[in-house]
PDB file of C-alpha atoms in Angstrom:
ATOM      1  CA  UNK A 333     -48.613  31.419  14.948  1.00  0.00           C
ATOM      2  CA  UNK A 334     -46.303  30.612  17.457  1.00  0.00           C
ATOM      3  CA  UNK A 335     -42.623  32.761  16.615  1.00  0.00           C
ATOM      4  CA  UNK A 336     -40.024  29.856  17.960  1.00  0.00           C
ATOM      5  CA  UNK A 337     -37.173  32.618  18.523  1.00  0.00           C
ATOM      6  CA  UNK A 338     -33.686  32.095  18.492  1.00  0.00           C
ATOM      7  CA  UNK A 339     -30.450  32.587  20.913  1.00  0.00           C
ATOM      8  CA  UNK A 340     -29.161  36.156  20.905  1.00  0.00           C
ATOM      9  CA  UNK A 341     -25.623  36.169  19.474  1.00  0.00           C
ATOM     10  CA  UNK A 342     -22.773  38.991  19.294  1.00  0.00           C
ATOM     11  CA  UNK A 343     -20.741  38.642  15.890  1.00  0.00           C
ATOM     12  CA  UNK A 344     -17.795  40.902  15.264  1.00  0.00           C
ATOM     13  CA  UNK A 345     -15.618  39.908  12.418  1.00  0.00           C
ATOM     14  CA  UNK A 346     -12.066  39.061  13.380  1.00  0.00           C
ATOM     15  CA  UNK A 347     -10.371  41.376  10.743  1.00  0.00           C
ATOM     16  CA  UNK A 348      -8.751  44.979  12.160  1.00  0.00           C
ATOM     17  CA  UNK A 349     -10.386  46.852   9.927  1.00  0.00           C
ATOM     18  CA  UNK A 350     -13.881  45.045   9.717  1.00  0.00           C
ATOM     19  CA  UNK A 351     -16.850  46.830  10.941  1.00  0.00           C
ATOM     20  CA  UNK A 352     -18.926  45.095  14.231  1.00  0.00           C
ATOM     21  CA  UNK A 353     -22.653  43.525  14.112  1.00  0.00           C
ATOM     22  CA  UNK A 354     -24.313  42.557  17.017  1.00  0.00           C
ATOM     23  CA  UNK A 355     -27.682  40.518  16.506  1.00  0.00           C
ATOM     24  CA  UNK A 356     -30.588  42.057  18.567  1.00  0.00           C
ATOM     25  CA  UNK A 357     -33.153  39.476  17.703  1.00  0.00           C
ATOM     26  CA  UNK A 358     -33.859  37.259  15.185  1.00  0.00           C
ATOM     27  CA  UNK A 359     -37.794  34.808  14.821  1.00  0.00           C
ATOM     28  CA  UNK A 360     -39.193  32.850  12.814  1.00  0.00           C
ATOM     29  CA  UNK A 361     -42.919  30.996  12.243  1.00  0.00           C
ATOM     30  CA  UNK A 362     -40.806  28.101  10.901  1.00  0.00           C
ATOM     31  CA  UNK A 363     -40.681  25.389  13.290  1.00  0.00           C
ATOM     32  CA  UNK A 364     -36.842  24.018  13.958  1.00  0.00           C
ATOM     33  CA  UNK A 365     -35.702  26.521  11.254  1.00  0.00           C
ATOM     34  CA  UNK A 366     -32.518  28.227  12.811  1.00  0.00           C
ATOM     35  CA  UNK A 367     -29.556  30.561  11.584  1.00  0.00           C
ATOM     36  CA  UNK A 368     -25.886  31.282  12.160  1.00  0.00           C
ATOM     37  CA  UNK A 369     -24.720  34.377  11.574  1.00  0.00           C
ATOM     38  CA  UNK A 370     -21.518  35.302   9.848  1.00  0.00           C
ATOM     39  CA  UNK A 371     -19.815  38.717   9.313  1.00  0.00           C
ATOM     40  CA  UNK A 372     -17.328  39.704   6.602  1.00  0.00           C
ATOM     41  CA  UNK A 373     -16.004  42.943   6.383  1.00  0.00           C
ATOM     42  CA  UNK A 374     -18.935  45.295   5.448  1.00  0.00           C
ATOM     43  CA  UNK A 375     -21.482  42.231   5.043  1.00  0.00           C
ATOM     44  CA  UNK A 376     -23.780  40.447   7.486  1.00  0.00           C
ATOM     45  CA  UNK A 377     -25.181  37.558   6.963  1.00  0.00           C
ATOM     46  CA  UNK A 378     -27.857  35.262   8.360  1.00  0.00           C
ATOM     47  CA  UNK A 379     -27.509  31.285   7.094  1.00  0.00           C
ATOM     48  CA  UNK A 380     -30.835  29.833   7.150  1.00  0.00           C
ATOM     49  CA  UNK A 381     -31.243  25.829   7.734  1.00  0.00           C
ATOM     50  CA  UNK A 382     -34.776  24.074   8.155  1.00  0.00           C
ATOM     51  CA  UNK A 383     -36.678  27.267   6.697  1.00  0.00           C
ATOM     52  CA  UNK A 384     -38.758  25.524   4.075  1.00  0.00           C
ATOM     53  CA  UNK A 385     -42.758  26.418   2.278  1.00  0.00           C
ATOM     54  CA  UNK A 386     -44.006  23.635   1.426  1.00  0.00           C
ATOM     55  CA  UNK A 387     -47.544  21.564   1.372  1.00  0.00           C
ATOM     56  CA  UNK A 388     -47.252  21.304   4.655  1.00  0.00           C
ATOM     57  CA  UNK A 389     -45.976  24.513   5.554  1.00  0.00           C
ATOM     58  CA  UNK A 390     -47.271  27.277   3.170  1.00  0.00           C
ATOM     59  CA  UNK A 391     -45.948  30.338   4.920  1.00  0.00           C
ATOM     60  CA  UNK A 392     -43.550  31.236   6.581  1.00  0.00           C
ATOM     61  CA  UNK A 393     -42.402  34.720   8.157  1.00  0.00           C
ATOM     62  CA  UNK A 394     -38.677  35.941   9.853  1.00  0.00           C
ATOM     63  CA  UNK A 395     -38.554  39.028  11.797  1.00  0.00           C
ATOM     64  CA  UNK A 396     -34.683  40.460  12.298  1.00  0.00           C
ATOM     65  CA  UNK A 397     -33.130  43.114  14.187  1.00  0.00           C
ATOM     66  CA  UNK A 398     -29.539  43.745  14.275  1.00  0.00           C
ATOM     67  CA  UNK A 399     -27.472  46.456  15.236  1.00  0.00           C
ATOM     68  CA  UNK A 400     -24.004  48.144  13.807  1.00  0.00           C
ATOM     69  CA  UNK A 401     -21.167  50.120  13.866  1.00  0.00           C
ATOM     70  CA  UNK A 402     -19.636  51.607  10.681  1.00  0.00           C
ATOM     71  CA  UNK A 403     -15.957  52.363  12.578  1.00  0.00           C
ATOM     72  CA  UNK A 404     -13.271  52.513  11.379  1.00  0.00           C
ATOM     73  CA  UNK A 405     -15.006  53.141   8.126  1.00  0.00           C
ATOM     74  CA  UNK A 406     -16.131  57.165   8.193  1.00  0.00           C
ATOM     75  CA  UNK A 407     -19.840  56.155   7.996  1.00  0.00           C
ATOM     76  CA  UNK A 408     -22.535  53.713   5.382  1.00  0.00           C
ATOM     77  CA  UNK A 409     -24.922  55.352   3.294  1.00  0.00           C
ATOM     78  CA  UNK A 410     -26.586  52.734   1.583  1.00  0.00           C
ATOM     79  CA  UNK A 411     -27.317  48.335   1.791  1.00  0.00           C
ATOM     80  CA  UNK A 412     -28.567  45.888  -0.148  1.00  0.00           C
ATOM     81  CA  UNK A 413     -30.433  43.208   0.438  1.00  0.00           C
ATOM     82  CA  UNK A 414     -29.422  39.488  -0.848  1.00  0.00           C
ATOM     83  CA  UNK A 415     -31.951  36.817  -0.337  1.00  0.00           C
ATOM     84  CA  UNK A 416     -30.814  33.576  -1.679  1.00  0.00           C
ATOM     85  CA  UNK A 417     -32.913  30.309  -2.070  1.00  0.00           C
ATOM     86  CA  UNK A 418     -34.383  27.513  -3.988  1.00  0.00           C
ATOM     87  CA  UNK A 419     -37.561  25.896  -5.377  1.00  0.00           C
ATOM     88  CA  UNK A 420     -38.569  22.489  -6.868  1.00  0.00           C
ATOM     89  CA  UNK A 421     -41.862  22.085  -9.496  1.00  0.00           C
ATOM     90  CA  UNK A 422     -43.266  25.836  -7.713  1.00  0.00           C
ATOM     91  CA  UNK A 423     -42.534  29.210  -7.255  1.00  0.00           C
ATOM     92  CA  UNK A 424     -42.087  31.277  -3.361  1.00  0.00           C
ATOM     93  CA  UNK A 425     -43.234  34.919  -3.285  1.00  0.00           C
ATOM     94  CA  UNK A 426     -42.414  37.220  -0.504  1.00  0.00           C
ATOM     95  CA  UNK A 427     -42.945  40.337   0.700  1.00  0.00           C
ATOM     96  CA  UNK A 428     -41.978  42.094   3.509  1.00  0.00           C
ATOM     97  CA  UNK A 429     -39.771  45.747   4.445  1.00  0.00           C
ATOM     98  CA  UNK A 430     -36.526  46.703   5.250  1.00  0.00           C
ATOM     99  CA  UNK A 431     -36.192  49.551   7.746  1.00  0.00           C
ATOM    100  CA  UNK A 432     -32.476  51.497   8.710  1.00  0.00           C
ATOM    101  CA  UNK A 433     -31.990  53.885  11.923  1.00  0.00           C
ATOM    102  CA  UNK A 434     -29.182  56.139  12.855  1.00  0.00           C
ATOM    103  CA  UNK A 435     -28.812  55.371  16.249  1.00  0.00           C
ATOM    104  CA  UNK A 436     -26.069  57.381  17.275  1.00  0.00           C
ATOM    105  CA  UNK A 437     -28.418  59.641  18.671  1.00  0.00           C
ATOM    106  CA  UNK A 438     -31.722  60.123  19.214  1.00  0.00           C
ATOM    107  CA  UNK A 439     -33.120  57.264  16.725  1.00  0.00           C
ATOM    108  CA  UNK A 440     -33.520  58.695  13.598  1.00  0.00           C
ATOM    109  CA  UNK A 441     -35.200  56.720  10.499  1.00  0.00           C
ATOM    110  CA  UNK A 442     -33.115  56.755   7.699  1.00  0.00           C
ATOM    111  CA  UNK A 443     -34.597  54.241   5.581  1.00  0.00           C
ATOM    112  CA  UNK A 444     -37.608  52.372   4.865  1.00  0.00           C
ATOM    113  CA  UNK A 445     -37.679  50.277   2.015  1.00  0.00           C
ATOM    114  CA  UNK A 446     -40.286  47.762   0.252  1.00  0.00           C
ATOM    115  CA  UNK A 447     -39.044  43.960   0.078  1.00  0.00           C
ATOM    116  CA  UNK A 448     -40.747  42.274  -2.655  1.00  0.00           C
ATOM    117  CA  UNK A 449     -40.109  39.556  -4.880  1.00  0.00           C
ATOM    118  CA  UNK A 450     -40.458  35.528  -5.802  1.00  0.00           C
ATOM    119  CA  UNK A 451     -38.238  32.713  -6.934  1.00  0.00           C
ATOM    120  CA  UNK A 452     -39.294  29.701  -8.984  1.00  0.00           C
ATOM    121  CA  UNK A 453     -37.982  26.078  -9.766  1.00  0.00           C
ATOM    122  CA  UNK A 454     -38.673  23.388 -12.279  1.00  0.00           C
ATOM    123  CA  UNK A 455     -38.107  19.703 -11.952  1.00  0.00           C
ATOM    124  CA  UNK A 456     -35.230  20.363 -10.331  1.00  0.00           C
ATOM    125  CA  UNK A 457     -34.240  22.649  -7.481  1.00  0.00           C
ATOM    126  CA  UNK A 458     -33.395  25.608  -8.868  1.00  0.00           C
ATOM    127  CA  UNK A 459     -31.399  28.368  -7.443  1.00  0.00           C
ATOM    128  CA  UNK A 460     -32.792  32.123  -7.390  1.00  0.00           C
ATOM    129  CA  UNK A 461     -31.876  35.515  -5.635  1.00  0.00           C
ATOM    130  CA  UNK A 462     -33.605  38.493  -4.703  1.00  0.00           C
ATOM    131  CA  UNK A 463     -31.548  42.062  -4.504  1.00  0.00           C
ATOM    132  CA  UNK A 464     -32.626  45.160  -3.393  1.00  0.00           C
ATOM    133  CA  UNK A 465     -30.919  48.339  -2.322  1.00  0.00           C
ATOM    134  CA  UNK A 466     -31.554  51.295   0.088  1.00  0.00           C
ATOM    135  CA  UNK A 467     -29.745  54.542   0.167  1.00  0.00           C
ATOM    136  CA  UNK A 468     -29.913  56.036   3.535  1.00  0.00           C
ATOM    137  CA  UNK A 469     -31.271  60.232   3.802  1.00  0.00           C
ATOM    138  CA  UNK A 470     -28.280  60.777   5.722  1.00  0.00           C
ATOM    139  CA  UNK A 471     -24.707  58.854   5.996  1.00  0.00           C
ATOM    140  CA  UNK A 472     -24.757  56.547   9.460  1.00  0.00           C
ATOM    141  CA  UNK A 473     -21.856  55.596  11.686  1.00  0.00           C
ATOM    142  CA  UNK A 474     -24.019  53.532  14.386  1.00  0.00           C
ATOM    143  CA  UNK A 475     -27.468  52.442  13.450  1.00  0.00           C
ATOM    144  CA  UNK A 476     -29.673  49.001  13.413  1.00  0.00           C
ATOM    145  CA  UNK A 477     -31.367  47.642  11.062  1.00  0.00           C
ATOM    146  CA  UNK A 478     -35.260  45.844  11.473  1.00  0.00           C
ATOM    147  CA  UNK A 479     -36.918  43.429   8.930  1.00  0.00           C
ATOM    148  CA  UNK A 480     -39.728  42.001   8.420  1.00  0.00           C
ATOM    149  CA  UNK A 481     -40.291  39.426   5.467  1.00  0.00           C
ATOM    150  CA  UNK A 482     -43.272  36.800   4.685  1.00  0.00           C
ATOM    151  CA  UNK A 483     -42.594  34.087   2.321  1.00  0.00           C
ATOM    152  CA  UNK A 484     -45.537  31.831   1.021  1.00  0.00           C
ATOM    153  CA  UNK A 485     -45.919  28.940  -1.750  1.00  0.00           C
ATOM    154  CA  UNK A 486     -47.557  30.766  -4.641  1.00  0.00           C
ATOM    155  CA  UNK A 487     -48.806  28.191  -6.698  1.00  0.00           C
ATOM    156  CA  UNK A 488     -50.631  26.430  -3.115  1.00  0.00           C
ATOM    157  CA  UNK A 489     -48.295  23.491  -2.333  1.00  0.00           C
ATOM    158  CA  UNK A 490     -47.642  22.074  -5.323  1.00  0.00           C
ATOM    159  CA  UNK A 491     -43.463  22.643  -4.413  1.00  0.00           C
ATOM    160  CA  UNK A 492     -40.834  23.069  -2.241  1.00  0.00           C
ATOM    161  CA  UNK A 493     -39.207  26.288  -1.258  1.00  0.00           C
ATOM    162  CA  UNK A 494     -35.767  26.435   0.738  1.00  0.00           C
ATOM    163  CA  UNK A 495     -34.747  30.006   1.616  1.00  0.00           C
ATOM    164  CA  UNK A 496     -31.169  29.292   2.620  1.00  0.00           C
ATOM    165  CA  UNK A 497     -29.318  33.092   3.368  1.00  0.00           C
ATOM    166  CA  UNK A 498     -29.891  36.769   4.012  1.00  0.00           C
ATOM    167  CA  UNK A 499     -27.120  38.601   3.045  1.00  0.00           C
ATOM    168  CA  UNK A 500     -27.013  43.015   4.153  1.00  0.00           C
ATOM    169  CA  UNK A 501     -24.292  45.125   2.229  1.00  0.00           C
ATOM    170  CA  UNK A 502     -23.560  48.322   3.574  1.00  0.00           C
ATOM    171  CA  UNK A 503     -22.212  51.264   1.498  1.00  0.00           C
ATOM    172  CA  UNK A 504     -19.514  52.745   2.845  1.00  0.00           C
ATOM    173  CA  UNK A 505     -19.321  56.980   2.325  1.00  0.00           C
ATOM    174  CA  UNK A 506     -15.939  57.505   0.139  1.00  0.00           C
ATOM    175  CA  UNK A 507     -13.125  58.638   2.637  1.00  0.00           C
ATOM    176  CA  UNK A 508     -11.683  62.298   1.443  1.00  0.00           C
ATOM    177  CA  UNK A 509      -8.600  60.828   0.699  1.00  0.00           C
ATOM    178  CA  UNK A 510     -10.196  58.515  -1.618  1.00  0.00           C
ATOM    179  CA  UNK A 511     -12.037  61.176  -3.099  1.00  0.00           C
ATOM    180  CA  UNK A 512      -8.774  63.562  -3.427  1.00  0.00           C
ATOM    181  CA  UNK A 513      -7.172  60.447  -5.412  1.00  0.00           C
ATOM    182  CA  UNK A 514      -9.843  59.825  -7.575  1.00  0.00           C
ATOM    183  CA  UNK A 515     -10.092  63.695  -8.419  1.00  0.00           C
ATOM    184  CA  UNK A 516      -6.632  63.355  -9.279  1.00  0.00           C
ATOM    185  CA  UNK A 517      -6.585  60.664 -11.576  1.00  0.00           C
ATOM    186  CA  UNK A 518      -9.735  62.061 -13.579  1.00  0.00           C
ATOM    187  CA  UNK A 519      -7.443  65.553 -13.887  1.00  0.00           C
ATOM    188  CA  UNK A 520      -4.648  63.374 -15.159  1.00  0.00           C
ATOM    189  CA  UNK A 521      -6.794  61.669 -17.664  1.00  0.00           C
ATOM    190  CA  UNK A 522      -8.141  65.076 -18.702  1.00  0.00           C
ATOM    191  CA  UNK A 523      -4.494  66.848 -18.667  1.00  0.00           C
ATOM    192  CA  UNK A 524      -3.444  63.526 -21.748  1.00  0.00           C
ATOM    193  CA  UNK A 525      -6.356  64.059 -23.183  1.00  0.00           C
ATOM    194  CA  UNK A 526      -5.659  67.588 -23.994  1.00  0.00           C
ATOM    195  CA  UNK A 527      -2.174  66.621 -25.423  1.00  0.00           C
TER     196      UNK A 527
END
């Protein structure tokens, strides 16, 4: 199959203290599907349009790299995985991985997680979403992120699939001052509950 592969695009979110994502590369076997990619503080997110299973079009794969920068949060230790779609008179199964490396160095793998799932519809479209999450061997401040994820009609084209979004959520490590405050509250709550 012939990968029809999108524009490279840099995305840094315009808030101070938002962390940066900068798309590597980003395919799919979908042809005129596209994406726009949005950040939001912690989140980055890749807005599908055109990227339909179908009779026509039974499968269906996207292929993403992107990499990021914790700063000026201390480090992330964890994401999660949102895939959002919909389905009419079907259902779309998919399976694929989700692999994290600490790049700040010498690329380390820090994750390497299974993506597997399926969303179904009626007689009407109906909305479904996919979650997953991956805690990271070690916390990362600079890193990048590769997936790989095939999507195909599972009852053989009797509906329509729309993936529309996939959402990453990174985990941000607790700051120590955090921490400190939290351990102070719990002694407080302990301290009254003593009374």
């Amino acid at each position: 199959m012939k990968l029809a592969v999108l524009s490279l695009a840099i995305v840094t979110c315009a808030i101070s203290s938002a962390q940066t994502f900068t798309n590597v590369s980003f395919s799919t076997t979908i042809p005129g599907a596209s994406a726009a990619f949005v950040s939001s503080g912690n989140s980055f997110t890749a807005n599908l349009t055109g990227f339909q299973i179908s009779a026509s079009q039974l499968t269906g794969d996207i292929a993403w790299i992107y990499d990021f920068n914790s700063n000026p949060v201390s480090a992330f230790n964890s994401v999660t995985i949102e895939i959002g779609g919909s389905t009419i008179n079907g259902v779309v199964d998919f399976f694929g991985n989700e692999k994290v490396f600490d790049t700040s160095g010498t690329p380390f793998q820090v994750a390497d997680g299974l993506v597997n799932g399926s969303g179904a519809g009626g007689g009407t479209f109906d909305d479904w979403v996919y979650t997953g999450t991956y805690t990271f061997s070690q916390p990362v401040t600079k890193g990048q992120v590769h997936k790989d994820i095939l999507f195909a009609d599972g009852f053989f084209g009797t509906g329509i699939s729309e993936v529309r979004y996939i959402k990453q959520t990174f985990g941000a490590v607790p700051e120590p001052a955090t921490m400190a405050a939290l351990g102070l509250g719990v002694a407080a709550l302990l301290r009254r509950r003593r009374r």
